[in-house]
CSV table of C-alpha atoms and ligand atoms in Angstrom, one decimal:
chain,number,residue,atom,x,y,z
A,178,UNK,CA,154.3,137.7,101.6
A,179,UNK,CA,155.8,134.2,102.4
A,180,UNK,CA,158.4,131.9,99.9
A,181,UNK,CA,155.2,131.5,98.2
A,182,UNK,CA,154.1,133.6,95.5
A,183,UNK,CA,151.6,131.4,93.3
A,184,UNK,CA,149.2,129.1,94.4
A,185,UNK,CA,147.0,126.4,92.2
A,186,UNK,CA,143.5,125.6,93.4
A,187,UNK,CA,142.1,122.3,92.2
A,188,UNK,CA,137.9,122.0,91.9
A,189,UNK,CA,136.3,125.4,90.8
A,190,UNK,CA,133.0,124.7,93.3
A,191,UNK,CA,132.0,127.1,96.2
A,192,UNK,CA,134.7,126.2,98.2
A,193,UNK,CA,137.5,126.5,95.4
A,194,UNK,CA,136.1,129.7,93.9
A,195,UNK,CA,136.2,130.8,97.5
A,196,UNK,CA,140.1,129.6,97.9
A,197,UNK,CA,140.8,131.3,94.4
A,198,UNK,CA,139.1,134.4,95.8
A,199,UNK,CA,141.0,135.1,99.3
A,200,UNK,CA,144.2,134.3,97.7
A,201,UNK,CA,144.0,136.7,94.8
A,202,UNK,CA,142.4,139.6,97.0
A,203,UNK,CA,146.1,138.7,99.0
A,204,UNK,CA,148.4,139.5,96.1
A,205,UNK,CA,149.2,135.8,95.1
A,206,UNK,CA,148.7,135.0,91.6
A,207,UNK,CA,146.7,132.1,91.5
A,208,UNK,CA,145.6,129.2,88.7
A,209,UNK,CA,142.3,127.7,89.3
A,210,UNK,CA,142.0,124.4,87.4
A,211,UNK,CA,138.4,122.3,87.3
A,212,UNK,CA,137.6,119.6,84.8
A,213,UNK,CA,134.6,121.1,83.8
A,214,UNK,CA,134.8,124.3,81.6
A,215,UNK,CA,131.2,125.8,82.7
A,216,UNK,CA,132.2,125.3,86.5
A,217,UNK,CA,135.3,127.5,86.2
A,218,UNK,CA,133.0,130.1,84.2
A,219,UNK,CA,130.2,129.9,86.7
A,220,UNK,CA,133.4,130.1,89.2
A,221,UNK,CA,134.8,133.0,87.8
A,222,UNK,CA,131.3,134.8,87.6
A,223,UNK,CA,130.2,134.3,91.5
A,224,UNK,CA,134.4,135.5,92.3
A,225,UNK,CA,133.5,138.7,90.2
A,226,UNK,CA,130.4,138.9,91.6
A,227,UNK,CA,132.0,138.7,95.0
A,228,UNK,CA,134.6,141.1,94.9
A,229,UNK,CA,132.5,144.1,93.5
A,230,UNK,CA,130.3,143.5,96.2
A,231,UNK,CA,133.0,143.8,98.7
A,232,UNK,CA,134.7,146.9,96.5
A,233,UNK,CA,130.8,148.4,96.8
A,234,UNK,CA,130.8,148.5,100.5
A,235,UNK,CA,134.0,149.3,101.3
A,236,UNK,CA,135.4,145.9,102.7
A,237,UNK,CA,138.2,145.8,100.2
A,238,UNK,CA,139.4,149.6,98.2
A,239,UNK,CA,137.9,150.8,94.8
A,240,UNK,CA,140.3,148.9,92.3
A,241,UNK,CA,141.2,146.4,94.4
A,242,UNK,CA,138.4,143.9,93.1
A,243,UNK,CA,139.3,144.5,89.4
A,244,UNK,CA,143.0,144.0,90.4
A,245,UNK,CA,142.6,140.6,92.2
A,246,UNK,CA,140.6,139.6,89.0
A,247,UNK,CA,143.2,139.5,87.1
A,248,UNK,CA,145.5,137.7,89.0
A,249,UNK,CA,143.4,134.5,89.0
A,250,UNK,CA,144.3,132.2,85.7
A,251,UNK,CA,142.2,129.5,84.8
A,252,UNK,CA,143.5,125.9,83.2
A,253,UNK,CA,140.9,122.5,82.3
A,254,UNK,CA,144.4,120.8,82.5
A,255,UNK,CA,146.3,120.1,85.5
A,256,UNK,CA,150.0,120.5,84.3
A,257,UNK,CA,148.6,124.6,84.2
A,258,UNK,CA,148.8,124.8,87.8
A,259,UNK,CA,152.4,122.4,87.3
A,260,UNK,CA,154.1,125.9,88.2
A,261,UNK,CA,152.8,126.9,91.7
A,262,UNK,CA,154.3,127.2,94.8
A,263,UNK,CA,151.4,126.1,96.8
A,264,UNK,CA,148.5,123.7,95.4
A,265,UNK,CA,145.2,123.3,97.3
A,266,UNK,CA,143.3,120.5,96.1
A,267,UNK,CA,138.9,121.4,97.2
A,268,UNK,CA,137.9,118.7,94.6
A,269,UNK,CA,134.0,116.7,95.5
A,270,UNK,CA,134.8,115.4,99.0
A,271,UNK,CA,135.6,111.7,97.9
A,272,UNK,CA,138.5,109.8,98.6
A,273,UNK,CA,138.7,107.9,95.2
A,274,UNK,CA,138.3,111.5,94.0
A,275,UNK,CA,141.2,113.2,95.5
A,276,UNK,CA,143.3,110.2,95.5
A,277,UNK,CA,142.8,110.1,91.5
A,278,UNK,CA,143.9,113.8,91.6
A,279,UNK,CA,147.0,113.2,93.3
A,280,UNK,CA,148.0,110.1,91.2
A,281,UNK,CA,147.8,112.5,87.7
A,282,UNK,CA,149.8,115.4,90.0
A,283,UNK,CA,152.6,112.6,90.0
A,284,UNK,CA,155.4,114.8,88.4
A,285,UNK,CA,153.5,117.8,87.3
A,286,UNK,CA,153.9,119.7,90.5
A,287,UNK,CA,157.2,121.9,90.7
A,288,UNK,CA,160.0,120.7,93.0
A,289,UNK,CA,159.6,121.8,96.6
A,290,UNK,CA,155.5,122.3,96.1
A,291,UNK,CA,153.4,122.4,98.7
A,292,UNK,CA,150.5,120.1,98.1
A,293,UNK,CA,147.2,120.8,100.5
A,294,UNK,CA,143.7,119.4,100.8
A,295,UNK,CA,140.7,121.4,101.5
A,296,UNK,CA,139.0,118.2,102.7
A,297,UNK,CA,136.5,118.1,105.4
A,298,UNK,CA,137.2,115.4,106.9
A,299,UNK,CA,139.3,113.1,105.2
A,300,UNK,CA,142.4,111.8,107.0
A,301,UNK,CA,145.5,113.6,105.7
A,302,UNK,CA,148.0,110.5,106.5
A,303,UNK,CA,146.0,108.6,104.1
A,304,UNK,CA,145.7,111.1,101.4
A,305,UNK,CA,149.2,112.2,101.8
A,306,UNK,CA,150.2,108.5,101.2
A,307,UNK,CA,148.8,108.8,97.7
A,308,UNK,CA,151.2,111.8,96.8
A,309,UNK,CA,154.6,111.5,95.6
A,310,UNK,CA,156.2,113.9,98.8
A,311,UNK,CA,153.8,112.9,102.1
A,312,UNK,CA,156.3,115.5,103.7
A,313,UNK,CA,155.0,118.1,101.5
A,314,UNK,CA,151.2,117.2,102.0
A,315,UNK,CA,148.9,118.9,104.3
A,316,UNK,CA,145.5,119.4,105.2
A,317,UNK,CA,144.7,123.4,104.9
A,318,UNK,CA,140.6,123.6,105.8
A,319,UNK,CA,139.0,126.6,104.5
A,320,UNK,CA,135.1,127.5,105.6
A,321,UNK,CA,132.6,128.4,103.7
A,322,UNK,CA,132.0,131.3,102.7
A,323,UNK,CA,136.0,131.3,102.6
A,324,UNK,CA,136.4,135.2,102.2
A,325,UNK,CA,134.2,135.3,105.3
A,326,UNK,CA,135.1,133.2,107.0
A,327,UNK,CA,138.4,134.2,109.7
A,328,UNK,CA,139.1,130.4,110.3
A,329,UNK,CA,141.1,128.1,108.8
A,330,UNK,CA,142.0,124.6,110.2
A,331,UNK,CA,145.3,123.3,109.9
A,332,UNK,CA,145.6,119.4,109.8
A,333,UNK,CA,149.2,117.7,109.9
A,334,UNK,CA,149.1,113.7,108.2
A,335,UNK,CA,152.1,111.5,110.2
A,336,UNK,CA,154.3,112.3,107.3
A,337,UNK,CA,154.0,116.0,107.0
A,338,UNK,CA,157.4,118.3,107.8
A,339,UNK,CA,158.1,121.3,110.1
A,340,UNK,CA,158.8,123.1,107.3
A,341,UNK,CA,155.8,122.4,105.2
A,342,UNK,CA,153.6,123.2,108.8
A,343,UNK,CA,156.0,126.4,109.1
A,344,UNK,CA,155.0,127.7,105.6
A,345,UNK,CA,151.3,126.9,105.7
A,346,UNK,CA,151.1,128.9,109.2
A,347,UNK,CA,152.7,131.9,107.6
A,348,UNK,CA,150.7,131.0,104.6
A,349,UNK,CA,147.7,131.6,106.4
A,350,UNK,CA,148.7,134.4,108.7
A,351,UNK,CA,149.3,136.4,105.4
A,352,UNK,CA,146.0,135.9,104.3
A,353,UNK,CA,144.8,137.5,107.5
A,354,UNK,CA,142.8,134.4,108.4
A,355,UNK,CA,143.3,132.8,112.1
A,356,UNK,CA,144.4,129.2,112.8
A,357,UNK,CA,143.1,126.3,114.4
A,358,UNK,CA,145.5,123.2,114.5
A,359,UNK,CA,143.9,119.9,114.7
A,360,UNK,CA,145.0,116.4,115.0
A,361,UNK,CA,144.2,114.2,111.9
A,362,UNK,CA,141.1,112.6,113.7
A,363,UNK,CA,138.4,112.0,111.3
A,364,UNK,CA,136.2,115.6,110.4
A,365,UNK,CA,138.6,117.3,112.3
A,366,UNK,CA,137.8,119.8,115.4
A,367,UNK,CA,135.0,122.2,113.2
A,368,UNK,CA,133.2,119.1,111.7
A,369,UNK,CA,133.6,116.4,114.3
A,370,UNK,CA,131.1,119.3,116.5
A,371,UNK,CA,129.0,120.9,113.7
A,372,UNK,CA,128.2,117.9,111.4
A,373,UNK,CA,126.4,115.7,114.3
A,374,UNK,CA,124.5,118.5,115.3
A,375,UNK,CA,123.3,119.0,111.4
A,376,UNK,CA,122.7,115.5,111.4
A,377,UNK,CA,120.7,115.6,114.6
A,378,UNK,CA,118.4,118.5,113.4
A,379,UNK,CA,117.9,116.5,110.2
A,380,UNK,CA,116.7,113.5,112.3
A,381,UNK,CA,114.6,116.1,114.4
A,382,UNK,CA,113.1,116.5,111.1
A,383,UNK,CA,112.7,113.2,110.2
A,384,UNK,CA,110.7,112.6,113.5
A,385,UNK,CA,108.2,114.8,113.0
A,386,UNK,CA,109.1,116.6,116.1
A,387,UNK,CA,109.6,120.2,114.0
A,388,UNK,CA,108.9,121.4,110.6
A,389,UNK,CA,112.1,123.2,108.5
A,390,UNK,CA,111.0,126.6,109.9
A,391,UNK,CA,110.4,125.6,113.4
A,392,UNK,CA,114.1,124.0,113.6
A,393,UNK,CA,116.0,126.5,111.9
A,394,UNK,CA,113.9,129.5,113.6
A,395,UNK,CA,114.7,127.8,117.0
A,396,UNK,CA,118.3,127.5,116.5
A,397,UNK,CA,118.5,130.8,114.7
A,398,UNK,CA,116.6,132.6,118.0
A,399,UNK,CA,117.2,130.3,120.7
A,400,UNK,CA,120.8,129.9,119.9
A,401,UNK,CA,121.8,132.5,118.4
A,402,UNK,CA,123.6,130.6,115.6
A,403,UNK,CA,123.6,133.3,112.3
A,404,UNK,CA,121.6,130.3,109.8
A,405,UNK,CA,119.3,127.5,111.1
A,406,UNK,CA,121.3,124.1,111.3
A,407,UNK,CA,119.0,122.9,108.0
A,408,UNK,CA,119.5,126.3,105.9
A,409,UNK,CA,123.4,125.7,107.0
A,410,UNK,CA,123.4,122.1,105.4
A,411,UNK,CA,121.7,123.7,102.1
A,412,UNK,CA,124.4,126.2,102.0
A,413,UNK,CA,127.3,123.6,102.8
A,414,UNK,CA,125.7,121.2,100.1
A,415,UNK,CA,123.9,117.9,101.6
A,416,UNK,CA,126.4,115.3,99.8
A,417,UNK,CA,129.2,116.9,101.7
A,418,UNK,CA,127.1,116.7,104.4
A,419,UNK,CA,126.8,112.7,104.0
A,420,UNK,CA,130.0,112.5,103.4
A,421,UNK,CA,131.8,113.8,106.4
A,422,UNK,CA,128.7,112.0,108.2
A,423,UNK,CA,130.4,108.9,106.7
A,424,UNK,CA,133.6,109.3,107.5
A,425,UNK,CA,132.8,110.0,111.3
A,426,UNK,CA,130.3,106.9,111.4
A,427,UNK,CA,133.3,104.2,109.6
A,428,UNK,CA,136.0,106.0,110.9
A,429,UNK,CA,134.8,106.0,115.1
A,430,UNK,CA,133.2,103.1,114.6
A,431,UNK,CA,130.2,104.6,116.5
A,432,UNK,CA,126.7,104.9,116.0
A,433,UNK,CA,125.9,107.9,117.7
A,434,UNK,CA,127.2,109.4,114.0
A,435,UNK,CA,124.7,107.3,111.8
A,436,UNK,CA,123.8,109.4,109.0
A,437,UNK,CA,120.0,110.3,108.8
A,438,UNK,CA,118.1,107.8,106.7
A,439,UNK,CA,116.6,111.2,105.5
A,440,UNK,CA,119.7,113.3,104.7
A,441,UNK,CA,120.7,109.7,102.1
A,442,UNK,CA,117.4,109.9,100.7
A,443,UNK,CA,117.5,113.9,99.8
A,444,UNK,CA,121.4,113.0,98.8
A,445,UNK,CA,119.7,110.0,96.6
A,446,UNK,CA,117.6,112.4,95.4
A,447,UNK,CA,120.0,114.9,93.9
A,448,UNK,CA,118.6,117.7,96.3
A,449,UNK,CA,121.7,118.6,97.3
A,450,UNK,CA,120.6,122.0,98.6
A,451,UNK,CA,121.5,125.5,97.3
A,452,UNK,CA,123.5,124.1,94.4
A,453,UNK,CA,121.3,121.9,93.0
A,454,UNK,CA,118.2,124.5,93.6
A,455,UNK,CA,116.5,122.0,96.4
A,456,UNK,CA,117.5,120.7,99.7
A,457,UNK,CA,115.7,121.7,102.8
A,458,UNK,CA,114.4,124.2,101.1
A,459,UNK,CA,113.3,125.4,97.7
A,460,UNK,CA,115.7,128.3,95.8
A,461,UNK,CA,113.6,128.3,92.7
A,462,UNK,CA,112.0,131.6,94.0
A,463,UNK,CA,113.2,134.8,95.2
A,464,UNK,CA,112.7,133.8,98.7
A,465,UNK,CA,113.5,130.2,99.9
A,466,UNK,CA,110.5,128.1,101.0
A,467,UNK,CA,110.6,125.3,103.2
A,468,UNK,CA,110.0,121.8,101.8
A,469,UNK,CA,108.8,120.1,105.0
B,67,CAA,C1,131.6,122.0,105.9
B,67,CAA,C2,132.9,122.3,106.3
B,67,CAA,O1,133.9,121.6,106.0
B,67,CAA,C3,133.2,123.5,107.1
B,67,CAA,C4,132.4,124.7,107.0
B,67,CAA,O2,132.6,125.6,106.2
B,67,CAA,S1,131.0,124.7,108.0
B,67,CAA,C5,130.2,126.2,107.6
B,67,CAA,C6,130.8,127.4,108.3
B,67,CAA,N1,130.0,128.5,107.9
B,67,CAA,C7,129.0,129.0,108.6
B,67,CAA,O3,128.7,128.5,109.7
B,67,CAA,C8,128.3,130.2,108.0
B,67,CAA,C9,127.1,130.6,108.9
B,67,CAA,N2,126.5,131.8,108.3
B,67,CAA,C10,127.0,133.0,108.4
B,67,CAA,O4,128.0,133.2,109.1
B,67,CAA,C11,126.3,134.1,107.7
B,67,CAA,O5,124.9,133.7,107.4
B,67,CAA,C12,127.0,134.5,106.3
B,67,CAA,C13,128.3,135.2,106.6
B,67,CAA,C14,127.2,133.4,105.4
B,67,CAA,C15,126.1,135.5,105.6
B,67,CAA,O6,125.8,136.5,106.5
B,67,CAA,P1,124.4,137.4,106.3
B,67,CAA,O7,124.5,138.5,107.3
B,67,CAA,O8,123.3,136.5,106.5
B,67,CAA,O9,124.4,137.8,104.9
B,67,CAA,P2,125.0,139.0,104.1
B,67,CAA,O10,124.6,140.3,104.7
B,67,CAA,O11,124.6,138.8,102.7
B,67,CAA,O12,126.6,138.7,104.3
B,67,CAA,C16,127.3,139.2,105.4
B,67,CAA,C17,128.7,139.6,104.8
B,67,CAA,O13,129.3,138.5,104.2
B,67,CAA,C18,129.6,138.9,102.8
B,67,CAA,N3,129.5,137.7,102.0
B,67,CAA,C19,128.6,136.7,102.1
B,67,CAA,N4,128.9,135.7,101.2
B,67,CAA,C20,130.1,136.1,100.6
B,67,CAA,C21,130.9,135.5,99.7
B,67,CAA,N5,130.7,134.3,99.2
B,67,CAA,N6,132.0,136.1,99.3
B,67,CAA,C22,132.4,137.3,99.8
B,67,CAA,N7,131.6,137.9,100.7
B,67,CAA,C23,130.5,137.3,101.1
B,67,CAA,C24,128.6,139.9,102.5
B,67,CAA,O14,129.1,140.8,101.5
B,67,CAA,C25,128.5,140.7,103.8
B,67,CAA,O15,129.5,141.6,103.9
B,67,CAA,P3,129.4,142.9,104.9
B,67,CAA,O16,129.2,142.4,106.3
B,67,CAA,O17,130.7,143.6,104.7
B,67,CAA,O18,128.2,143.6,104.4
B,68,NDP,N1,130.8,123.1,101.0
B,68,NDP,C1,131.4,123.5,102.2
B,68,NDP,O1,130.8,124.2,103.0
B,68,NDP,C2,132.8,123.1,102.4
B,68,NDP,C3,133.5,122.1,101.7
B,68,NDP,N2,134.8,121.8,102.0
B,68,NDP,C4,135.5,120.8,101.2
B,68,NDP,O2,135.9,121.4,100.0
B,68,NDP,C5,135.9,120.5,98.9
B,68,NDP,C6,135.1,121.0,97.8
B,68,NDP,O3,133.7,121.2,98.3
B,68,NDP,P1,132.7,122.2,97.5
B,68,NDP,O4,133.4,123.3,96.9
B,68,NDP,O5,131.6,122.4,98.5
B,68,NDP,O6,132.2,121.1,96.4
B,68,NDP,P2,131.5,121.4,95.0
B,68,NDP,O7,130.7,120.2,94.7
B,68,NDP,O8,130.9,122.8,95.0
B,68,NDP,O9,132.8,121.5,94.1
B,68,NDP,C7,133.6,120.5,93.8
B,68,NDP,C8,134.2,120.8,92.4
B,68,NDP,O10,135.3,119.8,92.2
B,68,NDP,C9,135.1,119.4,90.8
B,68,NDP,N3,135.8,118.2,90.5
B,68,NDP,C10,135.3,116.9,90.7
B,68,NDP,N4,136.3,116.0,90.3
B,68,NDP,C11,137.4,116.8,89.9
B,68,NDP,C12,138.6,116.4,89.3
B,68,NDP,N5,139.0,115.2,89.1
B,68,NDP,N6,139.5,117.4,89.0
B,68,NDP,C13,139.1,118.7,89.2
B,68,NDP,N7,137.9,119.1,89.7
B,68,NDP,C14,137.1,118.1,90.0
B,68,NDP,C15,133.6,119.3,90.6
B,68,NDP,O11,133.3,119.3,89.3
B,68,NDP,P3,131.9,118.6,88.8
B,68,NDP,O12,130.8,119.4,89.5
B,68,NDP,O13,132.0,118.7,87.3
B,68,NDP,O14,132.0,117.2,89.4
B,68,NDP,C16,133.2,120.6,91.3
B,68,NDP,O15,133.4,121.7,90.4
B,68,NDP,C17,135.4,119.2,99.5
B,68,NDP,O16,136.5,118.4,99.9
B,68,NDP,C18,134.6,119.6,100.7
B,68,NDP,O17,134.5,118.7,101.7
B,68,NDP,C19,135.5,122.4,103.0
B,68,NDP,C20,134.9,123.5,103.7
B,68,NDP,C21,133.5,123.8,103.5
């Protein structure tokens, strides 16, 4: 265990019910806060559901799963989590968003906090400059499925101190996760190579030159990548998709990250993939079916 002992996790989506998860299944107690009271109970469910599964096949010990349960708190407010040592912010990947978070964290966080953002792709300097300690802000980038996942990128802003760096590194080290520094370039190292590729099988779509099953069957077989790039966008969520496509087309300034005129119109759409029930493919069954 490291100086920290608690840890606040703000948005109760996949990827915060994920955060919420590995933390408790590593001793910390945790507090997961979400504005939405049937989010942090559909949260809570899937972590449940989670951790028996894991108890079931031996990943984590009998009891374990139970026992990290009850470590994670939940709170609709944000001066609930006002007591953690650590607060990772995996909120809808918008910078008005985010930044709105951190203005109503102005002096509710404890002194010395560590304030992080799951972001995907966001800059840190920028979000940091929102806070009221840029020295204590960084970015800590979790993948999805987070207890699953071993990597975690680590993402310094210009502001950020050696000790805030030091603790998040032992941070993650504790959480037996392995990580990947990268420079606060927009998306990152993970995202600035998988998202153009997601985009580019989108557009491969959108040509007409495969179906759905074709593209994610030939990257699947041919490439031995564990999902097809489009089943991987479902399961990511297609607005966060656009998103970091957005940030890598303003933020290089080049067009070779244009977001698919397709992926906008699914996003337009509210098929926003797994979550929403359609995306690339239909969930409304037992077995997904493609849409295209
Ligand atoms: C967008 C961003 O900012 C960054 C990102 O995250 S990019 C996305 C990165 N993630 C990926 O690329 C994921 C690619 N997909 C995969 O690696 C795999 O398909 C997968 C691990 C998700 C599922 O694997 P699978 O073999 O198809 O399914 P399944 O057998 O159900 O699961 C594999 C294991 O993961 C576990 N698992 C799956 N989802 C889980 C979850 N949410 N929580 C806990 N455990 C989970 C399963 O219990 C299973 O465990 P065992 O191996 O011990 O049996
Ligand atoms: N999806 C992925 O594969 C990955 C995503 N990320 C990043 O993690 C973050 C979260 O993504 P993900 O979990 O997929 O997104 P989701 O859409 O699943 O979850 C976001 C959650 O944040 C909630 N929220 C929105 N506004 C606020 C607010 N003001 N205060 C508290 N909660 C709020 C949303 O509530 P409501 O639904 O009611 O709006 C929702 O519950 C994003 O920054 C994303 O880029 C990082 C790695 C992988």
């Amino acid at each position: 265990m490291t100086s920290v002992k608690s840890v606040g996790v703000i948005g109760a989506g996949q990827m915060g019910s994920g955060i919420a998860h590995v933390f408790a299944q590593a001793g910390y107690d945790v507090v997961l806060h979400d504005i939405s009271d049937e989010q942090i109970a559909n949260a809570m469910s899937s972590i449940e559901k989670n951790l028996t599964r894991q108890a079931v096949k031996g990943v984590i010990d009998q009891g374990a799963d139970s026992a990290a349960l009850t470590r994670i708190k939940t709170t609709n407010l944000l001066d609930g989590i006002g007591q953690c040592d650590l607060v990772i912010e995996a909120a809808s990947e918008s910078q008005a968003i985010k930044k709105e978070i951190f203005a109503a964290l102005k002096g509710v966080l404890k002194t010395g906090a560590i304030l992080a953002s799951n972001t995907s792709s966001i800059s840190i300097t920028g979000l940091a400059a929102a806070t009221e300690h840029p020295d204590h802000f960084i970015g800590i980038h979790f993948m999805n499925p987070a207890p699953v996942m071993k990597l975690v990128e680590v993402i310094r802003g210009i502001a950020t101190s050696k000790e805030t760096f030091e603790t998040t590194k032992d941070v993650i080290a504790s959480l037996g996760k392995i990580m990947a520094v990268s420079e606060d370039f927009p998306a990152f190292i993970v995202n600035r190579v998988l998202m153009p590729m997601i985009n580019e099988a989108i557009y491969t779509l959108y040509e007409g030159v495969g179906s759905v099953e074709g593209i994610d069957t030939g990257m699947k077989l041919g490439a031995n990548h564990p999902m097809g790039p489009l089943e991987l966008a479902d399961f990511i969520g297609l607005d966060i998709c656009l998103a970091i496509m957005q940030v890598l087309y303003e933020g290089l300034a080049d067009s070779k990250y244009r977001p698919c005129p397709l992926l906008v119109k699914y996003v337009e759409a509210g098929w926003l993939g797994r979550k929403t029930g359609r995306g690339f493919y239909d969930y409304s069954g037992d077995i997904p079916v493609p849409t295209r």
